[in-house]
Coordinates of N, CA and C in Angstrom, one line a residue:
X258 N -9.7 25.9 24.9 CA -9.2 24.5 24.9 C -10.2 23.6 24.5
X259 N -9.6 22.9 23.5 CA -10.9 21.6 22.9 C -10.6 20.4 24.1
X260 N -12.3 20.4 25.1 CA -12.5 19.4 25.9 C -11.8 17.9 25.9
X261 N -11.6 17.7 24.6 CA -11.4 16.4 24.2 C -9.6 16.3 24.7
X262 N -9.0 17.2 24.1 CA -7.7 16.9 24.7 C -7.2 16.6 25.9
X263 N -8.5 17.3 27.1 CA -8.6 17.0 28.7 C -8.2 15.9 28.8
X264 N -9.2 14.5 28.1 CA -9.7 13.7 28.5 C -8.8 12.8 27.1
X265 N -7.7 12.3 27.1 CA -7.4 11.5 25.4 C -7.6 10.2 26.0
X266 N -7.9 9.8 24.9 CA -8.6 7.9 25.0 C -7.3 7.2 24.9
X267 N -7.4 6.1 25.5 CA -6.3 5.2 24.9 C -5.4 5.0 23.7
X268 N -6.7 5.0 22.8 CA -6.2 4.5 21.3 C -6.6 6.2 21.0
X269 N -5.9 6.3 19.3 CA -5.8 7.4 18.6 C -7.5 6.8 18.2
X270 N -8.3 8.1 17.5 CA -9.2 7.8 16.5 C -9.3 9.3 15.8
X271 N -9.6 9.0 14.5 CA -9.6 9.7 13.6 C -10.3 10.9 14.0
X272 N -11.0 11.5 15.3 CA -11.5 13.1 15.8 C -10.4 13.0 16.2
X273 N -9.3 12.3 16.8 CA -8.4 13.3 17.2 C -7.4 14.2 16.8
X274 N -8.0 13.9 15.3 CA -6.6 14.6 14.4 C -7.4 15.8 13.2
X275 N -8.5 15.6 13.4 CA -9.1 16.3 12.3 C -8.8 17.2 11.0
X276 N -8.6 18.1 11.0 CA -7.8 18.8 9.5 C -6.5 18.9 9.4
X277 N -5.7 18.2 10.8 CA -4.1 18.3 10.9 C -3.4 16.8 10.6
X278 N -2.2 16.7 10.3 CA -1.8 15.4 10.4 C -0.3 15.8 11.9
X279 N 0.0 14.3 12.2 CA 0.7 14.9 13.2 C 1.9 13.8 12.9
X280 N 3.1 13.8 13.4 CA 4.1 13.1 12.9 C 4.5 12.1 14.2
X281 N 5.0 10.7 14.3 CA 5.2 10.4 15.9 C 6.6 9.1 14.9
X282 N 7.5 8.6 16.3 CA 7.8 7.8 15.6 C 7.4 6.9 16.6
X283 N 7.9 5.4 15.8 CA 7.1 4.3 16.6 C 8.0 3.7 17.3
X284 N 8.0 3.3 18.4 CA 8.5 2.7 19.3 C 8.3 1.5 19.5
X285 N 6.9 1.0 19.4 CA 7.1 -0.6 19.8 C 5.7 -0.8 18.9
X286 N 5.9 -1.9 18.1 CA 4.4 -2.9 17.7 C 4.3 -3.6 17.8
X287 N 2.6 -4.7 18.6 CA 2.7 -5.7 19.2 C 1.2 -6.1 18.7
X288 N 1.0 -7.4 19.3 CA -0.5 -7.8 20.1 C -0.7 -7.5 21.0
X289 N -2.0 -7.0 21.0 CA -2.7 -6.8 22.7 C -3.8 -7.2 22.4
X290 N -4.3 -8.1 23.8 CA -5.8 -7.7 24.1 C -6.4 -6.7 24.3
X291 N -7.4 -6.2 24.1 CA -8.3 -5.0 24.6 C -9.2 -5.2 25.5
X292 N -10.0 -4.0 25.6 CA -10.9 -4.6 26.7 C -12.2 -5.3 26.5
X293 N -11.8 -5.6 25.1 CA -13.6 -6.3 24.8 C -13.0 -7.7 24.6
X294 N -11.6 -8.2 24.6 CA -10.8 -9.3 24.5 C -10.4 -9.7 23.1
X295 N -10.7 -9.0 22.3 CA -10.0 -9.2 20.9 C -8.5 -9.0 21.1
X296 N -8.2 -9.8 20.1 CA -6.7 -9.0 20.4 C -6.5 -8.4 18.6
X297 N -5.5 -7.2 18.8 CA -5.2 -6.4 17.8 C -4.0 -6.4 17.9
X298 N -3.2 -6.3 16.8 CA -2.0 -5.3 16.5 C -2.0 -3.9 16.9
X299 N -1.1 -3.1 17.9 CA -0.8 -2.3 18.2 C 0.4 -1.3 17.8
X300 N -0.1 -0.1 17.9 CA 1.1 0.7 17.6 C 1.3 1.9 18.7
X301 N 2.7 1.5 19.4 CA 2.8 2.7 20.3 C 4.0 3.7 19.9
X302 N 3.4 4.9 20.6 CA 4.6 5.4 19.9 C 5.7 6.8 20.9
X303 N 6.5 7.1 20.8 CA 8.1 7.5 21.7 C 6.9 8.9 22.4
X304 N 6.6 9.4 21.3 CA 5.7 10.7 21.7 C 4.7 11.0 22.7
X305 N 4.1 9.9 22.7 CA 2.6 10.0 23.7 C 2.4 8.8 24.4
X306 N 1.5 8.8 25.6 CA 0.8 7.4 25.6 C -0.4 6.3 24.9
X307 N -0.8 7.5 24.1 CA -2.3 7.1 22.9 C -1.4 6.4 21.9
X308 N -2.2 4.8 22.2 CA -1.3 4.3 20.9 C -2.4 4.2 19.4
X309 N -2.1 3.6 18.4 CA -2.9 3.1 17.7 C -3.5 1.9 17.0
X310 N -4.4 1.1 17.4 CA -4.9 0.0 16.6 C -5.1 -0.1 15.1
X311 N -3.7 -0.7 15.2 CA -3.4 -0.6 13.6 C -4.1 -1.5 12.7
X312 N -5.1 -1.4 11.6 CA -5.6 -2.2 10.8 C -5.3 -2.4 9.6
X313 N -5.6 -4.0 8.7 CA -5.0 -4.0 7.7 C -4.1 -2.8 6.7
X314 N -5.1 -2.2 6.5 CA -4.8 -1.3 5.6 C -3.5 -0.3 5.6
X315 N -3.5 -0.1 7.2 CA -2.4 0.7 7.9 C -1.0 -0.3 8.0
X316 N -1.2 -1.8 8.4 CA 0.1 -2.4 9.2 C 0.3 -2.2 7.2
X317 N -0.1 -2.8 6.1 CA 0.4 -3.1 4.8 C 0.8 -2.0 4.0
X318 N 0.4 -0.9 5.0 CA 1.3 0.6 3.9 C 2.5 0.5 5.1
X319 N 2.9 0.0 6.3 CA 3.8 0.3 6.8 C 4.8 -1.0 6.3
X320 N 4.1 -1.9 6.2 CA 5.2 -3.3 5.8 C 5.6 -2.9 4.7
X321 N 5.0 -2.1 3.4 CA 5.5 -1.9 2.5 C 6.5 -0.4 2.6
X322 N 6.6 0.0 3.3 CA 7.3 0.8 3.4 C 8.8 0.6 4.6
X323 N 8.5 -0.3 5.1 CA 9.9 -0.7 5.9 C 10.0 -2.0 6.1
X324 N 9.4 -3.0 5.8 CA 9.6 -4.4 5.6 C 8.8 -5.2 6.2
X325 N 8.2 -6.3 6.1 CA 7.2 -7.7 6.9 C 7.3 -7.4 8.3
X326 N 8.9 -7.5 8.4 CA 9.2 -7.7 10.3 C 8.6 -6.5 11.3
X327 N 7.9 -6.5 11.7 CA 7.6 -5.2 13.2 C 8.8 -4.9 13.9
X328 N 9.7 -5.5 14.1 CA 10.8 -4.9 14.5 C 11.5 -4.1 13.8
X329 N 11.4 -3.9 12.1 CA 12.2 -2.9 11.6 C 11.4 -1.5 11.5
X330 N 10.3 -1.9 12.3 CA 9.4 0.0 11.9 C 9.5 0.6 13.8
X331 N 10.4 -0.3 14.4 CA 10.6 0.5 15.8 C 11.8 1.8 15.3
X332 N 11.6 3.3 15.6 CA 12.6 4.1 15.3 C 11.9 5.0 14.0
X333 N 11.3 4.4 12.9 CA 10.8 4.9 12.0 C 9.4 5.7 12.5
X334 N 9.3 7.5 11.6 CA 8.8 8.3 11.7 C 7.0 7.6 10.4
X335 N 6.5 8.0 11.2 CA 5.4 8.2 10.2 C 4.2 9.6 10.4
X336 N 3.3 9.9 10.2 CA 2.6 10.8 9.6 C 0.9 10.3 10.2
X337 N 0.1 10.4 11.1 CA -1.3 10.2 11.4 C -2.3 11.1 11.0
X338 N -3.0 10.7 10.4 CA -4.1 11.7 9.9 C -5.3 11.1 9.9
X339 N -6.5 12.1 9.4 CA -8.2 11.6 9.2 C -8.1 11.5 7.5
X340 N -8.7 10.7 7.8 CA -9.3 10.5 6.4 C -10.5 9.6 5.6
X341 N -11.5 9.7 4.9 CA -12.6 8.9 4.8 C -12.3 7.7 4.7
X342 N -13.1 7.2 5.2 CA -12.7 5.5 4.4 C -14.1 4.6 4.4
X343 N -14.1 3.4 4.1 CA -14.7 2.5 3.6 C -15.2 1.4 4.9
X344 N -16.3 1.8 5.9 CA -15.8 0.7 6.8 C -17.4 -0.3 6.8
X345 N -17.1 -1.1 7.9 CA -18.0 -2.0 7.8 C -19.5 -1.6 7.2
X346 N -20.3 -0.3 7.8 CA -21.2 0.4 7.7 C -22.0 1.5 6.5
X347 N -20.3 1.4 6.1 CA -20.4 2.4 4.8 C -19.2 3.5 5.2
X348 N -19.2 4.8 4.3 CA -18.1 5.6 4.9 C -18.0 6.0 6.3
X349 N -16.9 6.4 6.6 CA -16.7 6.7 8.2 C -15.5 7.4 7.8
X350 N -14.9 8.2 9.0 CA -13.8 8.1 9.6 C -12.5 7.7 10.0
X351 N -11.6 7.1 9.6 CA -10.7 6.2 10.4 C -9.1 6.7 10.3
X352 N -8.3 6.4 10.9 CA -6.8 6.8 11.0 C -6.1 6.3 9.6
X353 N -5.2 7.1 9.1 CA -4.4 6.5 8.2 C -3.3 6.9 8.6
X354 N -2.3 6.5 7.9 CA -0.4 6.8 8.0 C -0.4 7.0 6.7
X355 N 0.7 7.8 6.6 CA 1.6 8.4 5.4 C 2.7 8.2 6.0
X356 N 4.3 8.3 5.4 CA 5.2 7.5 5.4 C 5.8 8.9 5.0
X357 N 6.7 9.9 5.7 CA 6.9 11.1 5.6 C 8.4 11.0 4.2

């Protein structure tokens, strides 16, 4: 058993998915505070309790794929996966969506 699954974090992050992608559909997206008090756009979803802190890149492949409003991507399937990306630092890790 990979330790990590013992223990799942709040939010999704991109070790949690490593060479697989996983499918969830979304239930609710919102604002939330966190615990460092930023607040973020959230994505929770019917499947799990681990939601995801959705960032530009992610809310604008979902608006483009089911519309501006957050209320029309409640119900709609999407696709979580790893994949490289571009972050403050230089490359990293971060979550994406595909749109099945």
């Amino acid at each position: 058993m990979d330790i990590k699954q013992a223990f799942p974090g709040t939010y999704f992050k991109a070790a949690d998915f490593g060479d697989k992608e996983e499918m969830f559909v979304i239930a609710d997206g919102s604002m939330e505070t966190l615990a460092d008090g930023e607040k973020k756009f959230v994505l929770r979803f019917e499947e799990c309790q681990q939601a995801l802190i959705c960032n530009k890149t992610n809310a604008f492949a979902l608006a483009e794929a089911f519309g501006d409003e957050t209320e029309q991507w409640v119900g709609k399937t999407i696709i979580l996966y790893s994949a490289r990306v571009q972050g403050p630092g230089g490359l990293t890790n971060g979550v994406r969506i595909k749109i099945p």
